[in-house]
Amino acid sequence: MPRRRTVLGIVVASLVVLAAAAGTTAAIAGLRPPEVTMPQIVPQPVSLTTRDRAPFELVGESRIIVDGAGAEAVGEQLASAFRSSTGFELPVIARSAATTDATTDAARHDIALTVAPGSAPIGHEQEGYALSTGAHGAALTGDTAEGLFRGIQTLRQLFPPSIESSERVGGFGARWLAASVDIEDYPRFAYRGAMLDVARHFFDVTDVKRYIDDIALLKTNHLHLHLTDDQGWRIEIDGWPKLTEVGGTSSVNDERGGFYTKADYAELVAYAQRKFITIVPEIDLPGHTNAALASYPELTCSGQAPALYTGIEVGFSTVCINSEETYRFVSDVVRQVAAMTPGPYLHLGGDESLSTPEADFVRFIERVTADAALTGKTIIGWHEMGAAKNLPPGTIGQYWSFTRPQEGAEEDTLTFVQNGGQVILSPADVVYLDMVYETGSPFGQAWAEGPTSVRESYGWKPTRIIDGVDEDQILGIEAPIWTETMHRMQDVEYMAFPRLASVMEIAWSPMAEHDQHDFEAFAPRAVAFSERLEAAGITVHRAPDLPWTPAQ
Ligand code: ACM
């Protein structure tokens, strides 16, 4: 079994002593013995030291004491995660207004969230954090509110899974204990993404907010929305109303059409921002455009609108490359989507343009990316975009071939690196979450060397896919879900969990020796994390390659 490397090492000091200490308290109080569980955290922190100290206990009098820019909003989110299950008030109070200081008895049950320069691990100011729990209290610090937000995902996992329940848990005597630990943590890759295809089936604002909540638990920091495809156009564009009036109505099997108004989209962007998640909008061009062509025949070379499409084939549509109307359309769309998007990225697709002659494809991509770069956004394209060598400097390539590159994918991807850009890795045979877990799965497809087990989703090496794309050339990792076979958010969750946990651990946790993560060490943590999701009412697939405990 490969040895897992940790930067500062993992020290598991006496949990026996810890449990015994907690047991004594319980015996004195005459209450049900508390359960202090061994920390099982996903993604695995950089450094986790379990201390030989009594645990931290959240009680009815506990407060969340906040200090520094943005700490209060993070504190409110932590409080709302814990209030329903515990029934505790958990007031969020500014440090300056707190009446007891940190040394008093009451403060032992407080959670202190502090944003202050110099408190994250050095060199990891953006998302790093430090967390210490024990009988002295719980203290989480970061240089930024974003670091604190990543840290509260870890703190949540120190408590029993039932703390995630939206209903009151236990009655008199229920105790909420967190093991005593010291953690320092920060991400391996800056970009850790999930992609949701809202084009094959539409997912409304409520659904997308739910997915944002779900993915935030794993410290995911980007949500890529695949907004347009053959089966549907999902974003309102001023001056082109038929995109949504016509192109927004269809979906695979005509099961679930719809679109986002600009106000809806703004609501999603703002919601994601509160969770420190950046929305990455994708307008897929020049192929995957049937819904646009069905709405505006002038975008086709024949001037004939095709019918709306409800199947699942790819590669049959293209906008007319030789028509100035096409460029007027793209320019309007790109400008409006860029204006709606505070994040730095604009994804322009470029995949599977099988009906666009190669020379036309290159000409189109070079023209529209140059124009789109004028918005100030960094352009992202699927790796096929790299067939065009004259891209705006710094354009990001999203690699979606297999862990063993197929059909020129390697060469296309290297274009981005040679052009000063980085790569987002989405190797389809391991991180496409719409691949079936096993044969007989109710959802999903198998074309990317599926089935894809949890073990496979964890057992790959980011730095070993493309020669010339090493740690420094990798911006990050993204796990897409294509929704041909799913139209309910529960279906999406079933496909995502637990495999998104695998992918986000590879994206966040330190590089293992030879970049080979240890599945045997991950598996029990994946189970613990999944039980937490189940307690929160999130759908999980109890995939057969994990050591599940029987459902309660
Ligand atoms: C893709 O799966 N066509 C990016």
Coordinates of C-alpha atoms and ligand atoms in Angstrom, one line a residue, residues 351-352 382 400 432 482, ligand 1:
D351 CA -15.6 21.0 -27.8
E352 CA -16.9 18.5 -30.3
W382 CA -12.3 22.8 -23.7
W400 CA -11.5 16.3 -20.8
Y432 CA -17.0 12.8 -15.1
W482 CA -23.6 16.2 -17.8
Ligands
ACM1 C1 -17.3 17.4 -23.3 O1 -17.5 16.4 -22.6 N1 -17.8 17.4 -24.6 C2 -16.5 18.6 -22.9

